Coordinates of C-alpha atoms and ligand atoms in Angstrom, one line a residue:
Chain A
X1 CA 221.5 203.0 -197.8
X2 CA 218.3 201.7 -196.4
X3 CA 219.8 199.7 -193.2
X4 CA 218.2 199.9 -190.0
X5 CA 220.4 198.7 -187.2
X6 CA 219.4 196.9 -183.6
X7 CA 222.0 195.3 -181.5
X8 CA 221.5 191.8 -180.9
X9 CA 223.9 191.6 -178.2
X10 CA 225.1 187.9 -177.6
X11 CA 224.0 186.3 -181.0
X12 CA 225.4 183.5 -181.9
X13 CA 226.9 183.0 -184.9
X14 CA 226.0 179.0 -184.7
X15 CA 222.0 180.0 -185.2
X16 CA 220.6 177.2 -187.6
X17 CA 219.5 177.6 -191.2
X18 CA 216.7 180.0 -191.2
X19 CA 213.2 178.6 -192.5
X20 CA 212.6 181.4 -195.8
X21 CA 213.0 185.0 -194.4
X22 CA 209.7 186.0 -192.9
X23 CA 209.9 189.4 -194.0
X24 CA 210.8 190.4 -198.1
X25 CA 209.1 188.7 -200.7
X26 CA 210.4 187.2 -204.2
X27 CA 211.1 190.4 -206.2
X28 CA 208.1 191.2 -208.8
X29 CA 209.1 189.5 -212.3
X30 CA 211.8 190.9 -213.9
X31 CA 213.2 193.0 -211.4
X32 CA 216.9 193.1 -210.9
X33 CA 216.6 193.9 -207.1
X34 CA 215.4 192.5 -203.9
X35 CA 215.1 193.2 -200.5
X36 CA 217.4 191.4 -198.2
X37 CA 217.8 190.8 -194.4
X38 CA 220.7 189.5 -193.2
X39 CA 222.5 190.0 -189.0
X40 CA 226.2 191.0 -189.1
X41 CA 228.0 190.7 -186.5
X42 CA 224.6 190.6 -184.2
X43 CA 223.3 193.8 -186.3
X44 CA 220.4 193.5 -188.6
X45 CA 220.3 194.9 -192.3
X46 CA 218.3 195.2 -194.7
X47 CA 218.9 196.8 -197.6
X48 CA 217.8 197.0 -201.4
X49 CA 221.1 195.0 -203.4
X50 CA 221.0 194.4 -207.1
X51 CA 220.9 190.6 -207.5
X52 CA 224.5 190.0 -209.2
X53 CA 226.1 191.9 -205.4
X54 CA 228.1 189.7 -204.0
X55 CA 228.2 189.2 -199.8
X56 CA 231.7 190.5 -200.3
X57 CA 230.9 193.2 -201.9
X58 CA 228.1 194.1 -199.7
X59 CA 229.6 193.3 -196.5
X60 CA 232.7 196.2 -197.9
X61 CA 231.0 198.2 -199.9
X62 CA 227.9 198.7 -198.3
X63 CA 228.0 198.4 -194.6
X64 CA 231.7 199.2 -194.5
X65 CA 232.9 196.0 -193.4
X66 CA 236.5 196.3 -195.0
X67 CA 237.9 193.1 -192.8
X68 CA 237.1 190.8 -195.3
X69 CA 239.3 190.9 -198.2
X70 CA 239.2 190.8 -202.1
X71 CA 241.9 188.8 -202.9
X72 CA 240.9 187.3 -206.0
X73 CA 237.1 187.3 -206.5
X74 CA 237.1 183.7 -207.5
X75 CA 236.8 181.1 -204.8
X76 CA 240.7 181.1 -205.1
X77 CA 242.2 182.2 -202.1
X78 CA 240.0 182.2 -199.0
X79 CA 240.6 186.4 -198.1
X80 CA 237.0 186.6 -198.2
X81 CA 236.4 183.9 -196.1
X82 CA 233.1 184.9 -193.4
X83 CA 231.3 182.2 -191.2
X84 CA 227.3 182.2 -192.7
X85 CA 225.6 180.9 -190.2
X86 CA 228.3 179.6 -188.4
X87 CA 229.6 177.9 -191.6
X88 CA 232.8 179.1 -193.3
X89 CA 232.3 180.5 -196.8
X90 CA 233.9 182.6 -199.0
X91 CA 232.1 185.6 -199.6
X92 CA 233.3 186.6 -203.0
X93 CA 230.7 183.6 -204.4
X94 CA 227.5 184.3 -203.0
X95 CA 225.0 186.2 -204.1
X96 CA 223.9 188.3 -201.4
X97 CA 220.2 187.4 -202.3
X98 CA 220.4 184.3 -201.9
X99 CA 221.8 184.4 -198.2
X100 CA 218.8 186.4 -197.5
X101 CA 217.8 185.7 -193.5
X102 CA 221.7 184.3 -192.9
X103 CA 223.7 185.5 -189.6
X104 CA 226.6 186.4 -190.9
X105 CA 230.0 187.0 -188.7
X106 CA 233.1 188.9 -190.1
X107 CA 236.4 189.0 -188.8
X108 CA 234.9 192.8 -187.3
X109 CA 232.6 190.2 -184.8
X110 CA 234.7 187.6 -183.8
X111 CA 236.4 189.5 -180.8
X112 CA 231.8 189.0 -179.7
X113 CA 231.3 185.6 -180.9
X114 CA 234.0 184.5 -178.0
X115 CA 231.7 186.0 -175.8
X116 CA 234.3 188.6 -174.2
X117 CA 233.6 191.9 -174.6
X118 CA 236.1 194.6 -176.4
X119 CA 238.8 191.5 -176.0
X120 CA 240.1 189.8 -178.8
X121 CA 239.0 186.2 -180.2
X122 CA 241.5 183.6 -178.4
X123 CA 242.9 182.5 -182.6
X124 CA 243.5 186.2 -183.1
X125 CA 245.4 186.0 -179.6
X126 CA 247.7 183.5 -180.8
X127 CA 247.8 184.6 -184.2
X128 CA 249.7 188.4 -182.1
X129 CA 251.7 185.9 -179.9
X130 CA 252.8 183.4 -182.5
X131 CA 253.4 186.1 -184.9
X132 CA 251.1 184.7 -187.5
X133 CA 251.3 186.7 -190.7
X134 CA 253.0 189.3 -192.6
X135 CA 250.9 191.9 -194.6
X136 CA 248.4 190.4 -192.9
X137 CA 245.9 190.4 -196.3
X138 CA 245.3 186.7 -195.6
X139 CA 244.4 186.9 -192.0
X140 CA 241.0 187.7 -191.8
X141 CA 240.1 185.5 -193.9
X142 CA 242.6 182.7 -191.9
X143 CA 240.6 183.6 -188.4
X144 CA 237.1 183.1 -190.0
X145 CA 238.6 179.7 -191.8
X146 CA 240.1 178.9 -188.7
X147 CA 237.1 179.4 -186.5
X148 CA 234.6 177.7 -189.1
X149 CA 237.2 174.7 -189.1
X150 CA 237.4 174.1 -185.2
X151 CA 233.7 173.7 -185.5
X152 CA 233.8 171.4 -187.9
X153 CA 236.1 169.0 -186.3
X154 CA 234.5 169.2 -183.2
X155 CA 231.8 168.2 -184.9
X156 CA 233.5 164.7 -186.3
X157 CA 233.7 166.3 -190.1
X158 CA 236.4 164.6 -191.8
X159 CA 238.9 166.0 -194.0
X160 CA 240.9 164.3 -196.7
X161 CA 243.5 163.4 -194.6
X162 CA 241.4 161.8 -191.8
X163 CA 241.7 158.3 -191.0
X164 CA 238.7 156.8 -192.0
X165 CA 238.7 154.1 -189.2
X166 CA 238.1 157.1 -187.2
X167 CA 235.2 156.9 -185.2
X168 CA 232.1 158.3 -187.0
X169 CA 230.9 161.4 -185.3
X170 CA 233.3 161.8 -182.5
X171 CA 235.7 164.9 -182.4
X172 CA 238.8 164.7 -185.0
X173 CA 242.2 165.5 -183.1
X174 CA 243.5 168.0 -185.1
X175 CA 247.7 166.9 -185.8
X176 CA 249.6 169.6 -187.8
X177 CA 248.5 167.5 -190.6
X178 CA 244.9 168.2 -190.2
X179 CA 245.0 171.5 -189.9
X180 CA 247.4 171.8 -193.0
X181 CA 244.4 170.0 -195.2
X182 CA 241.4 171.5 -193.3
X183 CA 242.9 175.2 -194.2
X184 CA 244.1 175.0 -197.7
X185 CA 241.5 176.8 -198.9
X186 CA 243.1 179.6 -197.5
X187 CA 246.7 180.8 -199.3
X188 CA 249.3 183.4 -197.9
X189 CA 251.5 185.0 -200.7
X190 CA 253.9 185.9 -197.6
X191 CA 253.9 182.3 -196.5
X192 CA 253.0 182.6 -192.7
X193 CA 251.6 179.3 -192.9
X194 CA 253.9 177.7 -189.9
X195 CA 252.8 180.2 -187.7
X196 CA 249.4 180.1 -188.4
X197 CA 249.3 176.2 -188.0
X198 CA 251.8 177.1 -184.0
X199 CA 248.7 179.4 -183.4
X200 CA 246.2 177.5 -184.0
X201 CA 247.4 174.4 -182.1
X202 CA 247.5 177.2 -179.4
X203 CA 244.0 177.2 -179.3
X204 CA 243.4 173.7 -179.6
X205 CA 246.0 172.7 -177.0
Chain B
X1 CA 227.9 190.9 -215.7
X2 CA 224.6 191.6 -216.7
X3 CA 221.2 192.3 -214.6
X4 CA 219.4 189.3 -213.6
X5 CA 216.6 188.6 -212.5
X6 CA 216.1 185.9 -209.2
X7 CA 213.3 183.4 -208.7
X8 CA 213.4 181.5 -204.9
X9 CA 211.8 178.7 -205.6
X10 CA 209.5 176.5 -202.9
X11 CA 209.0 173.6 -204.6
X12 CA 210.5 171.4 -207.6
X13 CA 207.0 172.2 -209.4
X14 CA 208.2 175.9 -208.6
X15 CA 211.2 176.0 -209.7
X16 CA 210.9 173.9 -213.2
X17 CA 208.0 176.4 -214.1
X18 CA 210.0 179.0 -213.6
X19 CA 213.0 178.2 -215.7
X20 CA 210.5 177.5 -218.6
X21 CA 209.1 181.0 -218.4
X22 CA 210.9 183.8 -219.0
X23 CA 214.6 184.7 -220.3
X24 CA 217.6 182.9 -220.5
X25 CA 217.4 181.2 -216.9
X26 CA 220.0 179.2 -214.7
X27 CA 218.9 176.9 -211.4
X28 CA 220.9 178.5 -208.7
X29 CA 222.9 176.0 -206.1
X30 CA 225.8 177.1 -204.1
X31 CA 226.9 179.4 -207.3
X32 CA 230.7 178.9 -206.8
X33 CA 230.9 177.5 -210.4
X34 CA 227.6 179.6 -211.6
X35 CA 229.0 183.1 -210.3
X36 CA 232.4 182.4 -210.9
X37 CA 231.7 182.0 -214.6
X38 CA 229.3 185.3 -214.6
X39 CA 232.1 187.3 -213.4
X40 CA 233.8 185.7 -216.0
X41 CA 231.3 186.3 -219.3
X42 CA 231.4 182.7 -219.7
X43 CA 227.7 182.5 -218.0
X44 CA 225.5 185.3 -218.9
X45 CA 222.1 184.1 -217.4
X46 CA 218.7 186.4 -217.5
X47 CA 217.4 185.0 -214.6
X48 CA 218.3 182.9 -211.8
X49 CA 216.1 180.2 -209.8
X50 CA 217.4 179.7 -206.5
X51 CA 216.7 176.2 -205.5
X52 CA 218.7 176.1 -202.1
X53 CA 215.5 175.7 -200.4
X54 CA 214.3 173.4 -201.7
X55 CA 213.6 170.1 -199.9
X56 CA 216.4 168.4 -201.6
X57 CA 218.6 168.6 -198.7
X58 CA 218.3 165.3 -197.1
X59 CA 220.7 162.0 -197.5
X60 CA 218.1 159.0 -197.3
X61 CA 218.6 155.2 -197.0
X62 CA 215.7 153.8 -199.3
X63 CA 213.6 150.5 -198.6
X64 CA 215.8 148.2 -201.2
X65 CA 219.3 149.8 -199.2
X66 CA 220.4 152.2 -202.1
X67 CA 221.3 156.1 -200.0
X68 CA 219.9 158.9 -202.4
X69 CA 221.9 161.9 -202.1
X70 CA 219.2 165.1 -202.6
X71 CA 220.9 167.6 -205.0
X72 CA 221.1 170.3 -202.8
X73 CA 222.7 169.0 -199.9
X74 CA 226.0 170.4 -199.6
X75 CA 229.4 168.3 -200.5
X76 CA 230.7 168.7 -196.8
X77 CA 227.6 167.1 -195.1
X78 CA 227.5 164.4 -198.0
X79 CA 231.4 163.7 -197.2
X80 CA 230.4 163.7 -193.1
X81 CA 227.2 161.8 -193.7
X82 CA 227.7 158.4 -191.8
X83 CA 226.1 156.3 -194.1
X84 CA 228.3 157.6 -196.8
X85 CA 231.4 157.3 -194.7
X86 CA 230.7 153.5 -193.6
X87 CA 229.1 152.3 -197.1
X88 CA 230.9 154.4 -200.1
X89 CA 234.1 155.8 -198.4
X90 CA 235.2 156.4 -202.0
X91 CA 232.3 159.3 -202.2
X92 CA 233.1 160.7 -198.8
X93 CA 237.0 160.6 -199.6
X94 CA 236.5 161.9 -203.2
X95 CA 234.4 164.9 -202.2
X96 CA 237.0 165.6 -198.9
X97 CA 239.8 165.5 -202.3
X98 CA 237.9 168.6 -204.4
X99 CA 238.1 172.4 -203.4
X100 CA 238.4 173.4 -199.9
X101 CA 236.5 173.4 -196.5
X102 CA 234.6 176.9 -197.2
X103 CA 233.8 176.0 -200.9
X104 CA 232.6 172.0 -199.8
X105 CA 230.5 173.9 -196.9
X106 CA 228.5 176.1 -199.9
X107 CA 228.7 173.4 -202.9
X108 CA 225.4 170.8 -203.9
X109 CA 225.8 167.8 -205.1
X110 CA 223.6 168.7 -208.6
X111 CA 226.2 171.8 -208.8
X112 CA 229.3 169.4 -208.6
X113 CA 228.1 167.0 -211.4
X114 CA 227.4 170.2 -213.3
X115 CA 230.4 172.5 -213.1
X116 CA 232.1 173.3 -216.2
X117 CA 235.4 172.1 -217.3
X118 CA 238.8 174.0 -216.0
X119 CA 240.2 174.6 -219.1
X120 CA 241.7 178.0 -219.6
X121 CA 240.4 178.7 -223.1
X122 CA 236.8 178.0 -222.1
X123 CA 236.9 180.7 -219.4
X124 CA 238.7 183.5 -221.1
X125 CA 236.1 184.8 -223.5
X126 CA 238.7 186.1 -225.6
X127 CA 239.6 182.7 -227.4
X128 CA 237.9 180.6 -229.5
X129 CA 236.0 177.5 -228.1
X130 CA 233.5 175.4 -229.3
X131 CA 232.5 174.6 -226.0
X132 CA 231.4 178.4 -225.2
X133 CA 231.0 179.3 -228.7
X134 CA 230.1 176.3 -230.9
X135 CA 232.3 176.6 -234.4
X136 CA 234.7 179.2 -232.8
X137 CA 236.9 176.2 -232.7
X138 CA 238.9 175.2 -230.1
X139 CA 242.5 176.8 -228.7
X140 CA 243.6 173.6 -226.6
X141 CA 243.7 171.8 -229.5
X142 CA 247.0 173.7 -230.1
X143 CA 247.4 175.9 -227.1
X144 CA 248.6 174.7 -223.6
X145 CA 247.2 171.4 -223.2
X146 CA 248.7 170.1 -220.1
X147 CA 245.6 169.9 -218.4
X148 CA 243.6 168.2 -221.2
X149 CA 242.0 164.5 -222.1
X150 CA 243.8 161.5 -223.5
X151 CA 240.9 159.4 -223.8
X152 CA 237.3 159.8 -225.5
X153 CA 238.7 163.6 -226.9
X154 CA 237.4 164.8 -230.5
X155 CA 238.5 167.5 -232.4
X156 CA 236.1 169.5 -231.4
X157 CA 236.7 169.8 -228.0
X158 CA 239.9 168.1 -225.6
X159 CA 238.6 169.4 -222.0
X160 CA 238.4 167.3 -219.0
X161 CA 235.2 167.2 -216.3
X162 CA 236.7 169.1 -213.7
X163 CA 234.3 166.6 -210.7
X164 CA 236.4 164.3 -208.1
X165 CA 232.7 163.4 -206.5
X166 CA 231.4 162.1 -210.4
X167 CA 234.8 159.8 -210.3
X168 CA 233.2 158.2 -207.7
X169 CA 229.4 158.1 -208.8
X170 CA 230.6 156.6 -211.7
X171 CA 232.3 153.8 -209.6
X172 CA 229.6 152.6 -208.0
X173 CA 227.0 152.8 -210.9
X174 CA 225.1 156.0 -209.4
X175 CA 222.4 157.2 -211.6
X176 CA 220.9 160.9 -211.8
X177 CA 217.6 161.4 -210.8
X178 CA 215.9 164.6 -212.6
X179 CA 212.4 166.3 -212.9
X180 CA 211.8 168.2 -215.7
X181 CA 208.1 170.1 -216.8
X182 CA 207.5 167.1 -219.1
X183 CA 207.8 164.4 -216.0
X184 CA 210.6 163.0 -214.1
X185 CA 213.6 160.1 -215.1
X186 CA 216.4 158.3 -214.3
X187 CA 219.4 158.3 -215.7
X188 CA 223.0 156.2 -214.9
X189 CA 225.9 158.9 -214.0
X190 CA 228.3 157.4 -216.7
X191 CA 225.5 157.9 -219.5
X192 CA 224.8 161.1 -217.9
X193 CA 227.9 162.8 -218.3
X194 CA 229.0 162.6 -222.0
X195 CA 231.9 162.6 -224.4
X196 CA 232.3 166.0 -226.5
X197 CA 232.3 164.3 -229.9
X198 CA 230.6 166.8 -232.5
X199 CA 228.8 168.4 -230.1
X200 CA 231.3 170.2 -227.2
X201 CA 228.6 172.5 -225.6
X202 CA 226.6 169.7 -224.2
X203 CA 228.4 168.6 -220.9
X204 CA 225.3 166.3 -220.2
X205 CA 222.3 164.6 -221.3
X206 CA 220.0 167.1 -219.3
X207 CA 217.8 168.7 -221.1
X208 CA 217.0 172.2 -221.2
X209 CA 215.2 173.4 -217.9
X210 CA 215.4 169.5 -216.2
X211 CA 217.0 170.2 -212.1
X212 CA 218.4 167.4 -210.9
X213 CA 216.9 166.6 -207.9
X214 CA 218.8 163.7 -206.4
X215 CA 221.5 160.7 -207.1
X216 CA 220.9 157.3 -206.0
X217 CA 223.7 154.8 -205.4
X218 CA 222.4 151.5 -205.4
X219 CA 223.8 149.5 -202.4
X220 CA 227.7 147.6 -203.4
X221 CA 228.4 143.9 -202.9
X222 CA 228.5 142.7 -199.3
X223 CA 232.5 142.7 -198.4
X224 CA 233.7 145.1 -200.7
X225 CA 236.1 148.2 -200.5
X226 CA 236.5 151.1 -202.3
X227 CA 239.2 154.4 -202.4
X228 CA 239.7 157.2 -204.4
X229 CA 242.8 158.5 -205.2
X230 CA 244.1 162.2 -206.5
X231 CA 247.0 163.2 -208.1
X232 CA 247.4 166.7 -208.3
X233 CA 249.9 170.0 -208.3
X234 CA 250.3 171.0 -205.3
X235 CA 249.1 168.4 -202.0
X236 CA 245.8 169.9 -201.4
X237 CA 242.8 172.8 -202.9
X238 CA 243.7 171.7 -206.6
X239 CA 242.0 169.9 -209.5
X240 CA 243.0 166.1 -210.4
X241 CA 245.4 165.8 -212.8
X242 CA 244.7 162.5 -212.9
X243 CA 242.8 160.0 -210.4
X244 CA 241.1 156.8 -209.6
X245 CA 238.1 155.0 -207.8
X246 CA 238.0 151.9 -207.3
X247 CA 235.7 149.4 -206.1
X248 CA 236.9 145.8 -205.4
X249 CA 235.7 142.8 -204.0
X250 CA 237.2 139.7 -203.6
X251 CA 236.2 135.6 -202.9
X252 CA 238.6 133.4 -202.4
X253 CA 241.2 135.3 -203.8
X254 CA 239.6 136.1 -206.6
X255 CA 237.7 139.2 -208.7
X256 CA 233.9 139.3 -208.4
X257 CA 233.2 142.8 -208.4
X258 CA 235.5 145.9 -210.1
X259 CA 234.0 149.2 -210.3
X260 CA 237.0 151.4 -211.7
X261 CA 236.5 155.1 -212.8
X262 CA 239.4 157.5 -213.7
X263 CA 239.2 161.4 -213.3
X264 CA 241.2 163.9 -215.4
X265 CA 241.3 161.9 -218.1
X266 CA 238.3 162.7 -220.3
X267 CA 235.8 164.8 -221.0
X268 CA 233.6 162.5 -218.0
X269 CA 234.6 160.3 -215.6
X270 CA 235.8 157.2 -217.6
X271 CA 234.7 154.0 -216.6
X272 CA 237.3 151.3 -217.3
X273 CA 235.2 148.8 -218.4
X274 CA 238.2 146.8 -220.5
X275 CA 240.6 146.7 -217.2
X276 CA 237.3 145.6 -215.7
X277 CA 236.9 143.2 -217.6
X278 CA 240.2 141.4 -217.9
X279 CA 240.5 141.2 -213.8
X280 CA 236.8 140.0 -213.2
X281 CA 237.3 136.2 -212.0
X282 CA 240.8 136.3 -211.9
X283 CA 242.9 137.1 -208.9
X284 CA 244.5 140.5 -209.2
X285 CA 248.5 140.2 -208.9
X286 CA 250.3 143.5 -209.8
X287 CA 251.2 141.3 -213.1
X288 CA 247.6 140.8 -213.8
X289 CA 246.5 144.3 -213.1
X290 CA 249.3 146.2 -214.8
X291 CA 248.5 144.6 -218.4
X292 CA 244.6 144.8 -217.2
X293 CA 245.4 148.9 -216.9
X294 CA 247.7 148.6 -220.0
X295 CA 244.6 147.7 -222.0
X296 CA 242.3 149.8 -221.2
X297 CA 245.2 153.3 -221.5
X298 CA 246.1 151.5 -224.6
X299 CA 242.9 153.5 -226.0
X300 CA 245.0 156.5 -225.2
X301 CA 245.3 159.6 -227.7
X302 CA 248.0 162.2 -225.6
X303 CA 248.1 165.6 -226.9
X304 CA 251.4 168.0 -227.2
X305 CA 251.8 168.7 -223.4
X306 CA 249.9 165.7 -221.4
X307 CA 251.5 162.5 -222.3
X308 CA 252.3 161.9 -218.5
X309 CA 249.0 161.1 -217.7
X310 CA 248.4 157.9 -218.9
X311 CA 251.4 156.5 -216.9
X312 CA 250.4 159.1 -213.9
X313 CA 246.8 157.4 -214.3
X314 CA 248.4 153.5 -214.5
X315 CA 250.4 154.3 -211.6
X316 CA 247.6 155.7 -209.6
X317 CA 244.8 152.7 -210.3
X318 CA 247.8 150.0 -209.9
X319 CA 248.4 151.8 -206.3
X320 CA 245.1 151.4 -205.7
X321 CA 243.6 148.4 -207.1
X322 CA 246.9 146.9 -204.5
X323 CA 246.0 148.4 -201.3
X324 CA 242.4 147.0 -202.0
X325 CA 243.8 144.0 -202.3
X326 CA 245.7 143.7 -199.3
X327 CA 242.7 145.4 -197.6
X328 CA 239.6 143.1 -198.7
Ligands
FAD1 C1 239.0 177.5 -206.7 C2 238.3 175.9 -206.7 C3 238.6 175.2 -206.5 C4 238.0 173.5 -206.9 N1 238.6 172.4 -207.1 C5 238.0 171.5 -206.8 C6 238.1 170.0 -207.0 O1 239.4 170.2 -206.8 N2 237.4 169.1 -207.4 C7 236.1 169.4 -207.6 O2 235.4 168.4 -207.8 N3 235.4 170.8 -207.8 C8 236.5 171.9 -207.6 N4 235.8 173.3 -207.1 C9 234.0 173.5 -208.3 C10 233.4 173.2 -207.0 O3 233.5 171.5 -206.4 C11 232.0 173.1 -207.6 O4 232.2 174.8 -208.3 C12 231.1 173.4 -207.0 O5 230.5 171.6 -206.8 C13 229.5 173.2 -207.6 O6 228.6 173.0 -206.7 P1 227.7 173.7 -206.6 O7 226.5 174.1 -205.9 O8 228.4 175.7 -206.3 O9 227.1 175.0 -208.0 P2 226.4 176.2 -209.3 O10 227.5 177.2 -209.2 O11 225.4 176.9 -208.2 O12 226.0 175.4 -210.3 C14 226.9 174.9 -211.2 C15 226.0 174.4 -212.5 O13 224.1 173.4 -212.4 C16 224.0 173.9 -211.7 N5 222.9 173.3 -211.1 C17 223.1 173.7 -210.0 N6 222.4 172.8 -209.1 C18 221.4 172.0 -210.3 C19 220.3 170.8 -210.3 N7 220.2 170.4 -209.2 N8 219.7 171.0 -211.3 C20 220.2 171.2 -212.4 N9 221.2 172.2 -212.1 C21 221.8 172.5 -211.3 C22 223.9 175.4 -212.6 O14 222.5 176.5 -213.2 C23 225.0 175.6 -213.4 O15 225.2 175.6 -214.5 C24 236.9 174.0 -207.1 C25 235.9 175.3 -207.0 C26 236.7 176.3 -207.1 C27 236.3 178.4 -206.8
SF4_2 S1 238.9 171.8 -225.0 FE1 236.6 172.1 -224.8 S2 237.0 173.6 -223.3 FE2 238.6 173.8 -223.5 S3 238.9 175.5 -225.5 FE3 238.9 173.8 -227.0 S4 236.5 173.3 -226.7 FE4 236.6 174.8 -225.6
FES3 S1 238.9 187.1 -203.0 FE1 237.0 185.4 -202.2 S2 238.5 183.6 -202.4 FE2 239.6 185.3 -203.2
FES4 S1 250.2 187.6 -194.2 FE1 250.6 188.9 -196.3 S2 249.3 187.1 -197.2 FE2 249.1 186.2 -195.6

């Protein structure tokens, strides 16, 4: 793998979407592979990808970041959720080539995101404290999804259950109903939902 | 999946030129439907033209008060936009009722309108499907058709359009703006999405290579209220069995404007013109609403498994119109 790595300590997942990345040019007409540059958990990677490669497969198969899970591979379960430029997304439906220039945070990078070196992200700690999993397969996706969701609510983004009267732009108060609706894109076959909701409540309390 | 080349378009002209250029091309929006269908072997493009870096990612107010939604605005940004939430609550609610937070963060306005049906036979390349392979037959006609159409279907295809956003757009008389190699045009969303007739492979009237650049929402009548409601098999993160989008204006207790559209019932959002005509100029009493909805749904021809949709849609619409009447 053609991958150059350098450390970007303290890189923030909240970086805004980059303008077209200044590096790689479009691949020559008809090519089925391109070079993409990504920053993953603060490390830069430049690598040649087949255009069919999803971000999930790139993370797991090429960068050995196997925290993000493949549940359905069709956007239906949320196990592959990561943060791209600070937004939670299903990495199984994103083509890696189209993410050129993006800043990606996976479950392996959540602790750094929280800033405390070596320690867990408060939400990871809350998942442990609340026993918010059984087999753990859905957990990396639940964690990344919840981190993205908390930021969305802070920024005032409504959900399907948000009161329309709620002030435009002000942070949304996360009731249990709000948390359940906003995390509905993450399925848990073990049914750990009640504890997941409690863990999320712990970090907003 | 077969190997595919990739072009990152930097302008609308570059995008349409690249699409027309070489091989079977598809525009890549968020990819949440296209990539899914490529994995299933339903879509087999040779060229992907990535349009997500085009300058079409803004929601802009027009001088005439209309709101122009750029084709690449992400669904979550659209739903959260203050002008949309303030003036077109029905559109914001429809977007938020669809898919999941992760998917809405990626899905685009244009891609949402052009998403393909969720008919299970369409997604399974081992089954006959006229929409996927014209002339091969329709496996849903005598198959499991619980999720399928009750209105406007043909013996060639009984699929429904899956988008929630499109239903709200139909109720507010939105207009789709297109750019193509031969120039631009604008088409009302209710004409843009089509019924299957004997060409079920065509979901819309878009020409090959045309690009959606924006969707324009005309100003709603002052004082109107609007709402979206959706029924599905679980509380969230599921497609509509039936849904209703409505825009209502009352003057002196009498209906002076009504835009009513059903989702989940047909190959396109079903604009309920007959019910609208029956209620215009009338007091929307529960009896009048029931009569109008029955007149609209009298046309329904349910399939073996989906007669439930007719009463479900009627009850949803009655509830939505009742709640809007109470606040109007
Ligand atoms: C698990 C799951 C659940 C879902 N639930 C719902 C739901 O409840 N309600 C709902 O409404 N939707 C739902 N969706 C569908 C989702 O909303 C669509 O996949 C999404 O809106 C498509 O947008 P996109 O930008 O990703 O489109 P893409 O996948 O990029 O494109 C879709 C199609 O449109 C074409 N295209 C894209 N943009 C343009 C353009 N500007 N001009 C011309 N052609 C273009 C592409 O070539 C492709 O053919 C769900 C999806 C999944 C995976
Ligand atoms: S209903 Fe339409 S999409 Fe489904 S199998 Fe029949 S032809 Fe294909
Ligand atoms: S693996 Fe991506 S949503 Fe299931
Ligand atoms: S803990 Fe097993 S799937 Fe969620």
